[in-house]
Each structure stands twice: as C-alpha cells, then as structure tokens.
Tab-separated table of C-alpha atoms and ligand atoms in Angstrom:
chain	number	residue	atom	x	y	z
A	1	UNK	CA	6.361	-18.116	-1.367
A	2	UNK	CA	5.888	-15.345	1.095
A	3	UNK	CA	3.383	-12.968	-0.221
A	4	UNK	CA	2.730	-9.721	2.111
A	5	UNK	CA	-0.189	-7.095	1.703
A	6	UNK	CA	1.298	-3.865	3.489
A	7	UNK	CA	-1.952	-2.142	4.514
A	8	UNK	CA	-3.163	1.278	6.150
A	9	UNK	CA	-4.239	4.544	5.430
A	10	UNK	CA	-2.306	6.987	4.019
A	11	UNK	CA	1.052	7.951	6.029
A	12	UNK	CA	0.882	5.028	7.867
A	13	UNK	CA	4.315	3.643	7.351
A	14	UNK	CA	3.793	1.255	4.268
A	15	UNK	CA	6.514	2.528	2.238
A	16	UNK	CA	8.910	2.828	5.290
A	17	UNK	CA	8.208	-0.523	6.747
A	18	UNK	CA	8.439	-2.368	3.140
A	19	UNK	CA	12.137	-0.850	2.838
A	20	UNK	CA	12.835	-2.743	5.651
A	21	UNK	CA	11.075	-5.757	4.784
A	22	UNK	CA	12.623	-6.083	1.505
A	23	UNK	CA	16.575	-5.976	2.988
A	24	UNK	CA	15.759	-8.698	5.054
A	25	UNK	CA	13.434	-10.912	3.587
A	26	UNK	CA	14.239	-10.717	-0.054
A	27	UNK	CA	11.118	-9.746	-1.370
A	28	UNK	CA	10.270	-7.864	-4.676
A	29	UNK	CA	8.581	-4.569	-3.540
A	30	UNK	CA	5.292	-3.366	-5.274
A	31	UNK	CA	3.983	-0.385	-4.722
A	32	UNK	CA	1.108	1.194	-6.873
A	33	UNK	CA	2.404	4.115	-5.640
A	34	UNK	CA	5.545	3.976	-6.844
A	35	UNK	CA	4.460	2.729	-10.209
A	36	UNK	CA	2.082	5.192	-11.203
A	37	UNK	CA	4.447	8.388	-10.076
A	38	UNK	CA	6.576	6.315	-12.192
A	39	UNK	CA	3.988	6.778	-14.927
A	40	UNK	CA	3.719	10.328	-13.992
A	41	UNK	CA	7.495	10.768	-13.889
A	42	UNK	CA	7.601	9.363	-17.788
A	43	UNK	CA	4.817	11.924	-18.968
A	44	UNK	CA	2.892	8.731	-20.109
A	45	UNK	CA	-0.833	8.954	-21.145
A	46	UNK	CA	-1.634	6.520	-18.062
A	47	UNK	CA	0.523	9.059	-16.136
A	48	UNK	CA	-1.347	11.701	-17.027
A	49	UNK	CA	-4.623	10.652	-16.228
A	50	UNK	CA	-3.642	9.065	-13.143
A	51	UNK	CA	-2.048	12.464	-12.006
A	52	UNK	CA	-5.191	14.417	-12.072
A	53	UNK	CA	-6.752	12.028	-9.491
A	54	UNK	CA	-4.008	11.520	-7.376
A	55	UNK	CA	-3.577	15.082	-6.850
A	56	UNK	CA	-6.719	15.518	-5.760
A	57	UNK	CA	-6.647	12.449	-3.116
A	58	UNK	CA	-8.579	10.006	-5.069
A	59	UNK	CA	-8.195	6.686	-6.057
A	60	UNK	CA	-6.909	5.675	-9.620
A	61	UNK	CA	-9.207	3.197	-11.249
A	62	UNK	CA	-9.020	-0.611	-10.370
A	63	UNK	CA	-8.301	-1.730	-14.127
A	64	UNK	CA	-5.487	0.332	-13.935
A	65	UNK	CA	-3.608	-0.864	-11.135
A	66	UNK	CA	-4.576	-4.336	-11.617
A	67	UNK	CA	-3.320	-4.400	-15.192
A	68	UNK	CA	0.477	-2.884	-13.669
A	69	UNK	CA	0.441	-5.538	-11.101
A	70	UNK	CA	-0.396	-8.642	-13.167
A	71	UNK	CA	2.554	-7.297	-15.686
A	72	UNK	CA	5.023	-6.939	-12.082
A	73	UNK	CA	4.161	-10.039	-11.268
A	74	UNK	CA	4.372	-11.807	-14.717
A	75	UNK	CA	7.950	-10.310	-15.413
A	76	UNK	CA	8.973	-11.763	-11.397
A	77	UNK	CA	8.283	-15.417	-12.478
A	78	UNK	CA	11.098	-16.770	-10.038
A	79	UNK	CA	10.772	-14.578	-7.145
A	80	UNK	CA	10.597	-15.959	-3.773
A	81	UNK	CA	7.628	-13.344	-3.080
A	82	UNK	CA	6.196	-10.304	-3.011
A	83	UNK	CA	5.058	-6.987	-0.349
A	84	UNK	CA	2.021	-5.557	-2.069
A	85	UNK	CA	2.246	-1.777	-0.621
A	86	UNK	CA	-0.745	-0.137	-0.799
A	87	UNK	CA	-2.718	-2.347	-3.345
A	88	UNK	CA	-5.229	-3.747	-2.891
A	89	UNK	CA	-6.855	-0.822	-2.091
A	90	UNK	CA	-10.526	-1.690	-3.168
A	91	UNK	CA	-12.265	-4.950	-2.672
A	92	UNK	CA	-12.411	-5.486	-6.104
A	93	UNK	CA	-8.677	-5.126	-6.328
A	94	UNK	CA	-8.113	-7.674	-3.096
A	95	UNK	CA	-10.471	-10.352	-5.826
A	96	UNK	CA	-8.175	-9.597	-9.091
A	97	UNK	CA	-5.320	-10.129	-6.608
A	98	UNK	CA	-6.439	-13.339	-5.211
A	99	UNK	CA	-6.904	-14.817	-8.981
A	100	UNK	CA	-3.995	-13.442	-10.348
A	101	UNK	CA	-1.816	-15.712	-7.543
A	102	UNK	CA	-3.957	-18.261	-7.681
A	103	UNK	CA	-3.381	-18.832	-11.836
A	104	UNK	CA	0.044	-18.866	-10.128
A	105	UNK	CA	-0.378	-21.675	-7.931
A	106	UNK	CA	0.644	-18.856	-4.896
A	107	UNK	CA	-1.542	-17.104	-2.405
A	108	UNK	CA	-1.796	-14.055	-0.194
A	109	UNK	CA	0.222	-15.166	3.149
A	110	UNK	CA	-0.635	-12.528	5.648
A	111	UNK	CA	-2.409	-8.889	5.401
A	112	UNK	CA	-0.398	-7.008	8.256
A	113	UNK	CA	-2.076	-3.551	9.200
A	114	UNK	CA	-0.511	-0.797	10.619
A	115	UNK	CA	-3.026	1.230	13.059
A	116	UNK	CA	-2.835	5.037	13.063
A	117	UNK	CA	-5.168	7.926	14.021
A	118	UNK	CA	-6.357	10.517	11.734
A	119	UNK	CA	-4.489	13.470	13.598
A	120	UNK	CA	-0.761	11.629	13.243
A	121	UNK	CA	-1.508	10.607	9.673
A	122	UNK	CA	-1.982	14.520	8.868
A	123	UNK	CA	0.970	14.965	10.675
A	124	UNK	CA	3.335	13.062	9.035
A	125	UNK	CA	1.823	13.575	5.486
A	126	UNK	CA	2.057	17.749	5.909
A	127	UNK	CA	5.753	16.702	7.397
A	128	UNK	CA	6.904	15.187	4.079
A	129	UNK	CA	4.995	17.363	2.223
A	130	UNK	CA	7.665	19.802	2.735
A	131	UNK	CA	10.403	18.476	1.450
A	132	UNK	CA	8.710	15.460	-0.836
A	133	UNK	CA	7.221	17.737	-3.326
A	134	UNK	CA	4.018	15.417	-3.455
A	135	UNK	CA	1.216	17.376	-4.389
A	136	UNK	CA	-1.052	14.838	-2.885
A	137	UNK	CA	1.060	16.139	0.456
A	138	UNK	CA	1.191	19.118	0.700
A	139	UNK	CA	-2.178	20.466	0.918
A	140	UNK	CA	-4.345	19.294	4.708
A	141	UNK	CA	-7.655	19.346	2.462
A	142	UNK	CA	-6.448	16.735	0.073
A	143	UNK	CA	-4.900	14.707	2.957
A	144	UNK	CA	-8.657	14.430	4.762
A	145	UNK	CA	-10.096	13.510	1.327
A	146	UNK	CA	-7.296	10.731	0.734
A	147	UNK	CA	-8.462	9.388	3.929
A	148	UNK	CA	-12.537	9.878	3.307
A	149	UNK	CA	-11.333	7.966	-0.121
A	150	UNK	CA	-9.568	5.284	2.619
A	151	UNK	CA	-12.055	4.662	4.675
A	152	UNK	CA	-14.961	4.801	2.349
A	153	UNK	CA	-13.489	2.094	-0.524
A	154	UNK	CA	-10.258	0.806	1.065
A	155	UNK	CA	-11.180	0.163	4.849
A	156	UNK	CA	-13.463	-2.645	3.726
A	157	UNK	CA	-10.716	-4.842	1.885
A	158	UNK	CA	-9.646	-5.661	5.544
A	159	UNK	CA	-12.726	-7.784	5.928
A	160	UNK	CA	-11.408	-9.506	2.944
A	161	UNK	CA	-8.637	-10.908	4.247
A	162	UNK	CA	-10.072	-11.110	8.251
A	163	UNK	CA	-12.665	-13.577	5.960
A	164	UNK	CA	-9.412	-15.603	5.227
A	165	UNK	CA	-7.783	-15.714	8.509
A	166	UNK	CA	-5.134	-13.587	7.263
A	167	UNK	CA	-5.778	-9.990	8.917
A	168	UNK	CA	-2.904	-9.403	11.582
A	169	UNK	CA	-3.205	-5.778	13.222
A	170	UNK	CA	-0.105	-3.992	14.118
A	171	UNK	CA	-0.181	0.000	16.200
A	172	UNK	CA	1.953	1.425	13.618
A	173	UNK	CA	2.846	4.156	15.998
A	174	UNK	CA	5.989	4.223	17.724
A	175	UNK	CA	9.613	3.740	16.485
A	176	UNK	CA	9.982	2.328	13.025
A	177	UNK	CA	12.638	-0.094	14.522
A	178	UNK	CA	9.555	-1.187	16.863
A	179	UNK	CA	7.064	-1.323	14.611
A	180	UNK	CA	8.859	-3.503	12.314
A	181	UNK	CA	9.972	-5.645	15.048
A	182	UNK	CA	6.061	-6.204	15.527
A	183	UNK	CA	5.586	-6.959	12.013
A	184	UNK	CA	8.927	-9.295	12.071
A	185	UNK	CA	7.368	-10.940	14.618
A	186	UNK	CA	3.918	-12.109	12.800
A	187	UNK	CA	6.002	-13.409	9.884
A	188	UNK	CA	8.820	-15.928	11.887
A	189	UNK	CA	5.226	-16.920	13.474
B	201	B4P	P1	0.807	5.763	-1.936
B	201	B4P	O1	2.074	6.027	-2.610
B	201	B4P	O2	0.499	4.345	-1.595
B	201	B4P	O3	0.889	6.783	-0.709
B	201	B4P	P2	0.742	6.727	0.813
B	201	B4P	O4	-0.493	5.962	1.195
B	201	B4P	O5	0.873	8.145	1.216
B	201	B4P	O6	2.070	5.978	1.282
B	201	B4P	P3	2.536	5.314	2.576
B	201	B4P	O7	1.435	4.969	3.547
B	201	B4P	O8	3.366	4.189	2.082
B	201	B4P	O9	3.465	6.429	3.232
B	201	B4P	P4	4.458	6.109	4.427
B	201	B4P	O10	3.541	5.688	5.501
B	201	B4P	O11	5.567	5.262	4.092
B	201	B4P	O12	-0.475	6.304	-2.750
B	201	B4P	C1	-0.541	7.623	-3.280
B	201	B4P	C2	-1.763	7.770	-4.191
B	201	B4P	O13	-1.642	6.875	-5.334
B	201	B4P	C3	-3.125	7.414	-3.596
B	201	B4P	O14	-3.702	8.490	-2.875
B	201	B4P	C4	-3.923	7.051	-4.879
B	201	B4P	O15	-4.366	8.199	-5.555
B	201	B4P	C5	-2.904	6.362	-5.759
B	201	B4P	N1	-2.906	4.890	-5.599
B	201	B4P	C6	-1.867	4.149	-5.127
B	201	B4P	N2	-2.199	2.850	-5.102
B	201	B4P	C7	-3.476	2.754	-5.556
B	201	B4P	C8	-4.394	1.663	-5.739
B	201	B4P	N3	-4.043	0.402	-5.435
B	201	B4P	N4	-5.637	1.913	-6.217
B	201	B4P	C9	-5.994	3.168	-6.541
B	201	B4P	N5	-5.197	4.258	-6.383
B	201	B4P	C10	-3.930	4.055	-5.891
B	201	B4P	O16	5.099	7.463	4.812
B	201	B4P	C11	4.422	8.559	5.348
B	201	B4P	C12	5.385	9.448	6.155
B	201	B4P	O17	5.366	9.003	7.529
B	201	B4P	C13	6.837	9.378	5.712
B	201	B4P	O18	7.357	10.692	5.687
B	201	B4P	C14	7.525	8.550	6.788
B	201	B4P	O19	8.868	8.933	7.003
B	201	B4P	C15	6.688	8.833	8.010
B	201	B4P	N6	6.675	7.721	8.949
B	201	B4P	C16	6.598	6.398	8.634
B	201	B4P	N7	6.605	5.650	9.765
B	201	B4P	C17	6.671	6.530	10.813
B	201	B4P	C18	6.711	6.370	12.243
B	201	B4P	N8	6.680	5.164	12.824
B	201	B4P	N9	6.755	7.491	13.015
B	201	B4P	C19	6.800	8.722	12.455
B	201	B4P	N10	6.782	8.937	11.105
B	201	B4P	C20	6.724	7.857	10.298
C-alpha cells in the first residue's frame, strides 16, 4: 500500500496537489476538510459544531476527525492506498493514525511537506476567498489565526514523522506542474 500524509499550512497546495496525485496514482483521497464541510453542507449536528470553529480558524477536535477517518478507512477495505490531506493535524491525531493502519497491517509511507511563507499563504487564501465562499477565507484576521492554530498544534506532527524517517520537504512554491513533479519524484524513489 502507498499511504501519503499531504502536509502544510493552510493554502499551501494540499488540496491541489492531492487532485493530481489521485489521477495518477489511484489513491482514495481524504481530506478532513472536505469531510467536515461535507458535514456542514448536510446541516448535521457534527456540522454544526464543527462550523463555529472552523470559521473562526481553529481546529475541530481530534475525536472528531479521528472517528471520520477510521470510518473512511474501514469502508476502503481493498484500496491500494490512501493521501491523508490535511490530517493529521495534531500529534495526537499523527498517534490515532499510526494505530488505526497498524490494526490494518499498513503504515504511513511518506509525509511530503510543501514549504510556503506566511505572506503567499495570505495571498492565495484572500485569492480564493473571493470566489470560494469559505468563510474561513475570506477574512486576513482568521487566515493569521488558522496559521497561529498551524504552527502552534500542527507544526509539531512533522517531528513525528522526521522521528520515523518519513519527513520529505518539498518548496511548494512555484508551478503546480513543478511542484508535483517534486513530489512525483520522492514517491518513484
Ligand atoms: P482544509 O480544508 O484542510 O483547508 P486548507 O488548509 O485551507 O486547504 P489546502 O492547504 O488544501 O488549500 P490548497 O493549498 O489546496 O481545512 C480547513 C479547516 O478545517 C481548518 O482550518 C480546520 O478548522 C478544519 N480541519 C480540517 N482538518 C482538520 C483536522 N485534521 N483537525 C482539526 N481541524 C481540521 O489551496 C489554497 C489555494 O492556493 C487554492 O486557491 C489554490 O488554487 C492555490 N494554490 C495551490 N497551489 C498553488 C501554487 N503552486 N501557486 C499558486 N497558488 C496555488
């Protein structure tokens, strides 16, 4: 099994690169993103609780997204693997990932991390603000707290993996095409 963590702060090209990733390589996608606007989208309770912190840049609880990726990947029994985007985003999220593969007999392969600045992330977050109707966007004051939130709990999940010997960093600025070519790269390695 191939099994990718996607990492970055936010607006770093997660989303865009797994897209990519997932034509090619035949991957299931998971995004806790994607899930919990999902939620949101639904009008579900978890939705709704979920919204209120994700509209003000913080982080959703770990049970939460924990307890929507061990249901992903229980109802993906026979998939070759997986791109975790954005998740884990706490260290006690990267633990609950690593025993949730491991009752599977799988493991993490590689944690690829795309490295931007703080000034292009606001860029590109205000940019698809405009037309993405995030509300987690749109506004520069929630951006700098979603990436106080990032480099306060999420940040430190890299040592995680650098522990393992599975933290590859990649400058996730320049063309998509050449940023995925970088990532490409570390995974025919
Ligand atoms: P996410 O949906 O994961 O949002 P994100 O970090 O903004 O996405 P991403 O980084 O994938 O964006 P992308 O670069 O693709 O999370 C949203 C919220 O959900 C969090 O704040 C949190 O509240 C909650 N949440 C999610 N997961 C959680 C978890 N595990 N635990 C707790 N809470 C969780 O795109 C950004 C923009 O840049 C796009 O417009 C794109 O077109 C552009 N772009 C991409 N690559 C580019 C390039 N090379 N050059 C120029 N522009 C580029």
């Amino acid at each position: 099994m191939l099994n990718l963590v996607l990492f970055g702060p936010p607006g770093a090209g997660k989303g865009t690169q797994s897209q990519k990733l997932i034509e090619k390589h035949g991957l299931i996608h998971l995004s806790t993103g994607d899930l919990l606007r999902g939620e949101i989208s639904q009008g579900t309770a978890l939705g709704l609780e979920a919204k209120k912190l994700m509209d003000e840049g913080m982080l959703v609880p770990d049970e939460v997204v924990i307890g929507m990726i061990s249901n992903k990947l229980d109802a993906n029994k026979e998939a070759e693997g997986f791109i975790f985007d954005g998740f884990p985003r706490t260290v006690a999220q990267a633990e609950a990932l690593d025993n949730l593969l491991e009752s599977k007999a799988a493991t993490i392969s590689h944690m690829i991390a795309l490295e931007v600045d703080a000034e292009e992330l606001e860029r590109r977050l205000l940019e698809r603000g405009k037309e993405s109707g995030r509300a987690d966007d749109a506004n520069p004051e929630v951006i700098r707290k979603r990436i106080k939130e990032y480099n306060d709990k999420t940040a430190p999940v890299a040592g995680f993996y650098k522990n393992q010997d599975k933290f590859k960093s990649i400058n996730g600025i320049g063309s998509i095409d050449q940023i995925y070519g970088a990532i490409d790269a570390v995974i025919e390695q």
